[in-house]
XYZ file of N, CA and C in Angstrom:
564
model
N 175.413 106.233 22.943
C 175.749 104.986 22.495
C 176.260 105.413 20.860
N 177.176 104.722 20.482
C 177.889 104.907 19.206
C 177.554 103.969 18.035
N 177.502 104.794 16.681
C 177.210 103.983 15.828
C 178.212 103.871 14.646
N 178.182 102.673 14.034
C 179.341 102.456 12.896
C 179.090 103.557 11.822
N 180.118 103.864 11.426
C 180.242 105.195 10.541
C 181.571 104.466 9.354
N 181.224 104.910 8.494
C 182.049 104.385 7.075
C 183.529 105.301 7.355
N 184.619 103.985 7.019
C 185.934 104.701 7.920
C 186.333 106.043 6.667
N 187.074 106.681 7.431
C 187.349 108.107 6.647
C 188.132 108.973 7.261
N 188.983 110.098 6.815
C 189.836 111.100 7.493
C 188.600 111.775 8.522
N 188.330 111.473 9.381
C 187.426 112.337 10.256
C 187.944 113.507 11.152
N 189.548 113.761 11.196
C 190.166 114.449 12.412
C 189.516 115.582 11.757
N 188.759 116.510 12.395
C 188.426 117.668 12.347
C 188.443 118.547 13.621
N 188.573 119.966 13.672
C 188.686 120.728 12.804
C 190.104 120.478 12.408
N 190.267 121.216 11.010
C 191.799 121.330 10.126
C 192.098 122.896 10.081
N 193.129 123.491 9.442
C 193.222 124.544 9.380
C 192.681 124.726 7.441
N 192.351 125.930 7.442
C 192.173 126.067 6.206
C 193.086 126.848 5.726
N 194.033 126.499 4.683
C 195.310 127.540 4.264
C 195.150 127.681 2.645
N 195.904 128.687 2.369
C 196.167 128.940 1.205
C 197.456 128.740 0.828
N 197.665 127.649 -0.170
C 199.067 127.403 -0.612
C 199.527 128.482 -1.783
N 200.592 128.809 -1.692
C 201.002 129.812 -2.801
C 202.413 128.676 -3.386
N 202.224 128.801 -4.576
C 203.633 128.090 -5.289
C 203.760 129.129 -6.690
N 205.061 128.808 -7.093
C 205.444 128.980 -8.681
C 206.799 129.816 -8.192
N 207.755 129.789 -9.272
C 208.761 130.486 -9.451
C 209.126 132.004 -10.082
N 207.980 132.419 -10.727
C 207.912 133.557 -11.050
C 206.399 133.924 -11.487
N 206.187 135.486 -11.545
C 204.724 135.725 -11.761
C 204.057 135.038 -12.804
N 204.339 134.898 -14.122
C 203.833 134.406 -14.841
C 203.514 132.838 -14.650
N 204.006 132.047 -13.301
C 203.453 130.740 -13.082
C 203.184 130.894 -11.744
N 202.649 131.712 -10.707
C 202.266 132.215 -9.773
C 201.047 131.314 -9.941
N 200.782 130.249 -8.219
C 199.292 130.037 -8.318
C 199.170 129.879 -6.832
N 197.654 129.805 -6.315
C 197.397 129.155 -4.957
C 196.221 128.403 -4.828
N 196.594 127.281 -3.986
C 195.320 126.531 -4.121
C 194.782 126.428 -2.372
N 193.731 125.852 -2.009
C 193.265 125.436 -0.723
C 193.916 124.637 -0.084
N 194.198 124.286 1.037
C 194.582 122.740 1.374
C 194.312 122.518 3.015
N 193.650 121.515 3.191
C 193.097 121.519 4.574
C 194.082 120.269 5.345
N 194.405 119.421 4.183
C 195.389 118.658 4.726
C 196.691 118.864 4.797
N 197.138 119.534 5.765
C 198.555 120.333 6.393
C 198.680 120.135 7.823
N 200.048 120.145 8.185
C 200.290 120.221 9.510
C 201.545 120.057 10.027
N 202.009 120.295 11.401
C 203.252 120.256 11.780
C 203.768 118.602 11.750
N 205.018 118.202 11.339
C 205.489 117.274 11.421
C 206.785 117.375 12.487
N 207.468 117.975 12.608
C 208.649 117.716 13.741
C 208.890 119.895 14.031
N 209.336 119.581 15.150
C 209.606 121.009 15.717
C 211.123 121.358 15.396
N 212.124 120.473 15.610
C 213.475 120.535 15.497
C 214.161 119.471 14.744
N 214.569 119.914 13.359
C 214.095 121.093 12.848
C 212.251 121.354 12.699
N 212.189 122.214 12.413
C 211.083 122.824 11.978
C 210.225 122.078 10.678
N 209.194 121.490 10.647
C 209.116 120.785 9.340
C 207.650 120.624 9.332
N 206.941 120.816 8.309
C 205.551 120.531 7.853
C 204.921 120.056 6.809
N 204.179 119.706 6.405
C 203.486 118.864 5.200
C 202.399 119.554 4.553
N 202.151 119.188 3.438
C 200.835 119.494 2.597
C 200.817 118.150 1.797
N 199.305 117.530 1.730
C 199.202 116.532 0.881
C 198.006 117.234 -0.377
N 198.479 116.995 -1.518
C 197.779 117.591 -2.740
C 197.533 116.296 -3.668
N 196.484 116.551 -4.251
C 196.191 115.401 -5.165
C 196.778 115.477 -6.510
N 197.243 114.443 -7.202
C 197.921 114.623 -8.037
C 197.430 115.634 -9.548
N 196.354 115.476 -9.567
C 195.890 116.268 -11.163
C 195.804 117.888 -10.610
N 196.179 117.888 -9.247
C 195.742 119.499 -8.943
C 196.983 120.360 -9.743
N 196.823 121.759 -10.763
C 197.786 122.297 -11.305
C 199.082 122.751 -10.269
N 198.779 123.122 -8.976
C 199.575 123.238 -8.401
C 200.667 122.192 -7.907
N 200.413 120.897 -7.806
C 200.963 119.489 -7.756
C 202.120 119.781 -8.641
N 202.069 119.860 -9.836
C 203.222 120.001 -10.681
C 204.176 121.034 -10.593
N 203.627 122.272 -10.175
C 204.719 123.336 -9.749
C 205.267 123.009 -8.993
N 205.046 122.318 -7.864
C 205.467 122.267 -6.215
C 206.568 120.835 -6.760
N 206.243 119.978 -7.617
C 206.989 118.976 -7.913
C 208.264 119.589 -8.785
N 208.221 120.647 -9.635
C 209.076 121.080 -10.692
C 210.006 122.248 -9.610
N 209.458 123.220 -8.752
C 210.136 123.993 -7.771
C 210.960 123.421 -6.654
N 210.065 122.534 -5.874
C 210.242 121.876 -4.306
C 210.114 123.107 -3.689
N 209.202 123.815 -3.767
C 208.756 124.944 -2.599
C 207.587 125.527 -2.641
N 207.133 125.992 -1.489
C 205.552 126.338 -1.662
C 205.806 127.175 -0.198
N 204.577 128.138 -0.040
C 204.220 128.873 1.132
C 202.999 128.445 1.545
N 202.732 128.500 2.977
C 201.628 128.135 3.417
C 201.037 129.184 3.996
N 199.855 129.816 3.791
C 199.598 131.298 4.211
C 198.152 130.808 4.899
N 198.002 131.140 6.168
C 197.215 130.926 7.162
C 196.107 132.000 6.487
N 194.859 131.555 6.801
C 193.558 132.365 6.559
C 192.640 132.740 7.718
N 191.927 133.852 7.400
C 191.208 134.234 8.184
C 189.613 134.449 8.033
N 189.022 134.885 8.556
C 187.512 134.946 7.957
C 187.154 135.797 7.394
N 188.087 136.803 6.893
C 187.909 138.154 6.356
C 188.418 137.396 4.628
N 189.456 136.222 4.431
C 189.554 135.860 3.467
C 189.027 134.558 3.284
N 187.450 134.266 3.930
C 187.133 133.043 3.586
C 186.762 132.930 2.119
N 186.281 133.683 1.384
C 185.753 133.865 0.464
C 186.726 133.538 -0.922
N 187.832 133.881 -0.439
C 188.983 133.673 -1.253
C 189.609 132.327 -1.232
N 189.538 132.306 0.030
C 189.860 130.571 0.347
C 189.026 129.450 -0.403
N 187.891 129.735 -0.283
C 187.147 128.676 -1.322
C 187.101 129.080 -2.491
N 187.000 130.267 -3.149
C 187.390 130.561 -4.964
C 188.279 129.792 -5.062
N 189.755 129.938 -4.349
C 190.963 129.385 -5.065
C 190.982 127.932 -4.732
N 190.384 127.375 -3.747
C 189.900 125.791 -3.538
C 189.114 125.163 -4.826
N 188.038 125.922 -5.660
C 187.398 125.377 -6.540
C 187.703 125.952 -8.133
N 188.264 126.570 -8.214
C 188.899 126.989 -9.401
C 190.631 126.497 -9.745
N 190.751 126.218 -10.976
C 192.069 125.775 -11.514
C 192.877 126.939 -11.908
N 194.084 126.867 -11.505
C 195.305 127.807 -12.194
C 195.615 127.770 -13.283
N 195.140 126.671 -14.073
C 195.411 126.691 -15.194
C 194.180 127.391 -16.160
N 193.281 127.714 -15.700
C 192.266 128.870 -16.309
C 191.934 130.044 -15.387
N 192.633 130.383 -14.691
C 192.471 131.872 -13.792
C 194.002 131.859 -13.243
N 194.096 133.353 -13.181
C 195.050 133.746 -12.548
C 194.367 133.983 -11.061
N 194.450 133.400 -10.108
C 193.813 133.382 -8.712
C 194.288 134.793 -8.052
N 195.503 135.502 -8.018
C 195.852 136.462 -7.600
C 195.030 137.467 -7.746
N 194.716 137.682 -9.453
C 194.159 139.019 -9.607
C 192.534 138.792 -9.718
N 192.221 137.563 -9.593
C 190.873 137.151 -9.371
C 190.233 137.819 -8.239
N 191.187 137.323 -7.085
C 190.659 137.370 -5.496
C 191.256 138.614 -5.229
N 191.836 139.533 -6.023
C 192.354 140.669 -5.460
C 193.345 140.191 -4.418
N 194.252 139.291 -4.470
C 195.476 138.813 -3.048
C 196.645 139.378 -3.663
N 197.510 140.193 -3.045
C 198.684 140.509 -3.361
C 200.025 139.753 -3.395
N 200.741 139.190 -4.514
C 201.696 138.056 -4.247
C 202.690 139.233 -3.561
N 203.885 138.604 -2.750
C 204.527 139.391 -1.841
C 206.087 138.484 -1.826
N 207.190 138.989 -2.266
C 208.115 138.379 -2.287
C 208.665 137.736 -0.963
N 209.007 136.521 -0.849
C 209.412 135.850 0.143
C 210.767 135.964 0.383
N 210.861 135.742 1.572
C 212.397 135.921 2.000
C 213.952 135.016 1.583
N 213.102 133.441 1.528
C 214.068 132.572 0.852
C 213.503 131.915 -0.285
N 212.172 131.639 -0.428
C 211.585 130.381 -1.288
C 210.916 131.519 -2.581
N 211.178 131.035 -3.748
C 210.922 131.869 -4.959
C 209.410 132.251 -4.718
N 208.689 130.966 -4.376
C 207.122 130.927 -4.147
C 206.719 132.378 -3.693
N 205.759 132.979 -3.907
C 205.189 134.301 -3.672
C 204.362 134.322 -2.183
N 204.505 134.928 -1.004
C 203.609 135.326 -0.099
C 202.362 135.845 -0.330
N 201.342 135.390 0.243
C 199.909 136.188 0.133
C 199.848 137.272 1.250
N 200.500 138.568 0.763
C 200.388 139.776 1.534
C 198.809 139.986 2.873
N 197.952 139.489 2.042
C 196.759 139.961 3.233
C 196.303 138.617 4.502
N 197.401 137.390 4.378
C 197.633 136.558 5.305
C 198.377 136.838 6.374
N 197.754 136.646 7.670
C 198.595 137.294 9.064
C 199.396 136.366 8.740
N 200.327 135.377 8.208
C 201.399 134.506 8.724
C 201.549 133.645 7.446
N 202.585 133.555 7.026
C 203.343 132.900 5.931
C 204.244 132.170 6.076
N 204.252 130.880 5.858
C 205.242 129.824 6.368
C 205.982 129.203 5.047
N 207.285 129.634 4.806
C 207.914 129.287 3.530
C 208.699 127.828 3.604
N 208.748 127.215 2.860
C 208.616 125.522 2.990
C 209.589 125.181 1.655
N 210.645 124.446 2.105
C 211.326 123.457 0.547
C 211.185 121.884 1.191
N 210.749 121.653 -0.271
C 210.388 120.198 0.186
C 211.493 119.291 0.069
N 211.199 118.380 1.096
C 212.418 117.171 1.364
C 212.590 115.942 0.940
N 210.915 115.823 0.861
C 210.753 114.378 0.423
C 209.031 114.149 -0.055
N 208.743 113.571 -1.025
C 207.389 113.273 -1.674
C 207.071 112.133 -1.227
N 206.213 111.707 -0.840
C 205.433 110.389 -0.248
C 204.270 110.261 -1.243
N 204.029 109.167 -1.991
C 202.902 108.960 -2.797
C 202.098 107.959 -1.864
N 200.688 108.597 -1.808
C 199.807 108.159 -0.491
C 198.350 107.253 -1.274
N 198.352 107.163 -2.319
C 197.161 107.090 -2.837
C 196.477 108.082 -3.797
N 195.605 108.508 -3.435
C 195.145 109.748 -4.254
C 195.470 111.394 -3.678
N 196.561 111.252 -2.791
C 197.280 112.362 -2.484
C 198.805 111.989 -2.635
N 199.758 113.159 -2.678
C 201.218 113.160 -2.647
C 201.259 114.166 -1.360
N 202.119 113.463 -0.295
C 202.490 114.128 0.770
C 203.614 114.836 0.650
N 203.649 116.264 0.285
C 204.984 116.943 0.285
C 205.504 117.536 1.808
N 206.522 116.521 2.416
C 207.246 116.958 3.495
C 208.090 118.212 3.100
N 208.269 118.797 3.991
C 209.303 120.047 4.031
C 209.563 120.728 5.184
N 210.716 121.112 4.841
C 211.443 122.305 6.246
C 211.107 123.375 5.573
N 210.431 123.989 7.311
C 210.389 125.510 7.225
C 211.593 126.349 7.374
N 211.581 127.268 6.095
C 212.818 127.509 6.002
C 212.854 129.204 6.532
N 211.434 129.821 6.631
C 211.245 131.397 6.973
C 209.674 131.169 7.676
N 210.027 132.095 8.360
C 208.221 132.723 8.837
C 208.085 134.028 8.562
N 206.940 134.483 8.149
C 206.830 136.001 8.187
C 205.185 136.320 8.375
N 205.184 137.097 9.888
C 204.136 137.137 10.531
C 203.794 139.018 10.616
N 202.288 139.187 10.870
C 201.672 140.252 10.619
C 202.165 140.921 11.868
N 202.966 142.423 11.544
C 203.547 142.937 13.160
C 202.355 143.048 13.904
N 201.210 143.766 13.409
C 200.107 144.189 14.306
C 199.871 142.668 15.284
N 200.099 141.756 15.072
C 199.552 140.359 15.498
C 200.310 140.235 16.594
N 201.492 140.240 16.848
C 202.666 140.024 17.664
C 202.649 140.916 18.903
N 202.557 140.310 20.116
C 202.480 140.933 21.391
C 203.659 141.484 21.427
N 203.656 142.798 22.004
C 204.712 143.416 22.091
C 205.890 143.024 23.423
N 204.675 142.539 24.657
C 205.355 142.178 25.809
C 206.007 140.750 25.921
N 205.330 139.857 25.064
C 205.902 138.729 24.939
C 206.291 137.941 23.817
N 206.247 138.933 22.590
C 206.811 138.472 21.328
C 205.927 137.138 20.862
N 204.868 136.910 21.245
C 203.899 135.641 20.774
C 203.246 136.270 20.100
N 203.068 135.390 18.569
C 202.194 135.563 17.679
C 200.802 135.542 17.978
N 199.890 136.284 17.890
C 198.762 136.143 18.446
C 197.482 136.158 17.111
N 197.606 135.142 16.829
C 196.719 134.239 15.438
C 195.213 134.617 15.701
N 195.020 134.340 17.113
C 193.624 134.529 17.409
C 192.841 136.090 17.268
N 193.646 137.155 17.605
C 193.227 138.191 16.899
C 192.955 138.480 15.021
N 193.239 137.756 14.589
C 193.022 137.802 13.075
C 191.638 137.073 12.749
N 191.253 136.312 13.716
C 190.020 135.150 13.235
C 190.457 134.298 12.434
N 191.385 133.210 12.737
C 191.250 132.003 11.867
C 190.364 131.618 11.313
N 190.381 130.755 10.180
C 189.301 130.261 9.488
C 189.772 128.842 9.490
N 188.754 127.941 9.966
C 189.138 126.403 10.388
C 188.118 125.657 9.028
N 188.301 124.291 8.938
C 187.634 123.443 8.101
C 187.250 122.320 8.710
N 185.689 121.918 8.268
C 185.412 120.641 9.223
C 184.350 120.157 8.133
N 184.811 119.000 7.732
C 183.970 118.112 6.707
C 183.142 118.970 5.920
N 183.893 119.989 5.297
C 183.249 120.407 4.041
C 182.634 121.825 4.426
N 182.765 122.177 4.965
C 182.599 123.774 6.102
C 183.622 124.408 6.705
N 183.381 125.735 6.445
C 184.461 126.445 7.311
C 183.522 127.335 8.342
N 184.852 127.388 9.134
C 184.370 127.964 10.411
C 185.085 128.884 11.094
N 184.916 129.840 11.876
C 185.488 131.046 12.808
C 185.881 129.732 14.294
N 187.153 130.244 14.752
C 187.280 129.173 15.923
C 186.669 129.485 16.991
N 186.156 130.581 17.519
C 185.225 130.860 18.815
C 186.383 131.154 20.002
N 186.079 131.024 21.322
C 186.404 131.768 22.361
C 187.409 130.717 22.512
N 188.642 131.508 23.406
C 189.629 130.915 24.089
C 189.265 130.311 25.354
N 189.684 128.576 25.486
C 189.062 128.073 26.695
C 190.125 127.670 27.765
N 191.167 127.850 27.278
C 192.408 127.742 28.164
C 193.749 127.740 27.583
N 194.958 127.736 28.132
C 196.145 127.635 27.253
C 196.811 126.332 28.028
N 197.878 126.083 27.016
C 198.661 124.702 27.140
C 198.979 124.923 28.906
N 198.862 123.302 29.792
C 198.895 123.230 30.763
C 197.921 123.862 31.540
N 197.041 124.574 31.277
C 195.873 125.184 32.240
C 195.233 124.491 33.198
N 195.196 123.172 33.054
C 194.423 121.920 33.821
C 195.471 121.830 35.309
N 196.817 122.083 35.109
C 197.621 121.626 36.089
C 197.972 122.975 36.780
N 197.929 124.230 36.208
C 198.324 125.339 37.039
C 197.658 125.727 38.020
N 198.528 126.095 39.177
C 198.117 126.509 40.444
C 197.548 127.509 40.471
N 196.038 127.648 41.094
C 195.438 128.982 41.415
C 196.404 130.080 42.269
N 196.282 131.492 41.872
C 196.772 132.300 42.780
C 195.890 132.651 43.975
């Protein structure tokens, strides 16, 4: 039996990512975002949704760039901390002992401790009420070499123990159940 529940965004779990922004070390910042995802494969595009009052919102509006840094169970404390503290008051890289690293294309820094960094350039900003959606082209991806399968060339994020967000809580992802198409694959 189902019971009525108030309308809301209950599409969970979501990736918990750290978004880095800024165009010089003096204004580098990090925020935690769970409202993120893929929009298009070709060209590769993604989005983040950010509250207008967030410090990073103004930085991204000005620079039109950001980096999505995937998080892991080892980064859970830093992921939470940068999400509840403001870059107006703290240097989040220094406070969380994270390393800003030069990106390939954008001026925003990568977070060196993240296993995968997705460099983004904003192509459109949609005002959506409490949040603005930054729609962006993916212009570069940086992957931790030790997580690349040498045989297939595939990125194996599962070996980094990715972090997920679900209704105010952080979780590890658990065991693999199958791969795309496993339900119709012929048994050998």
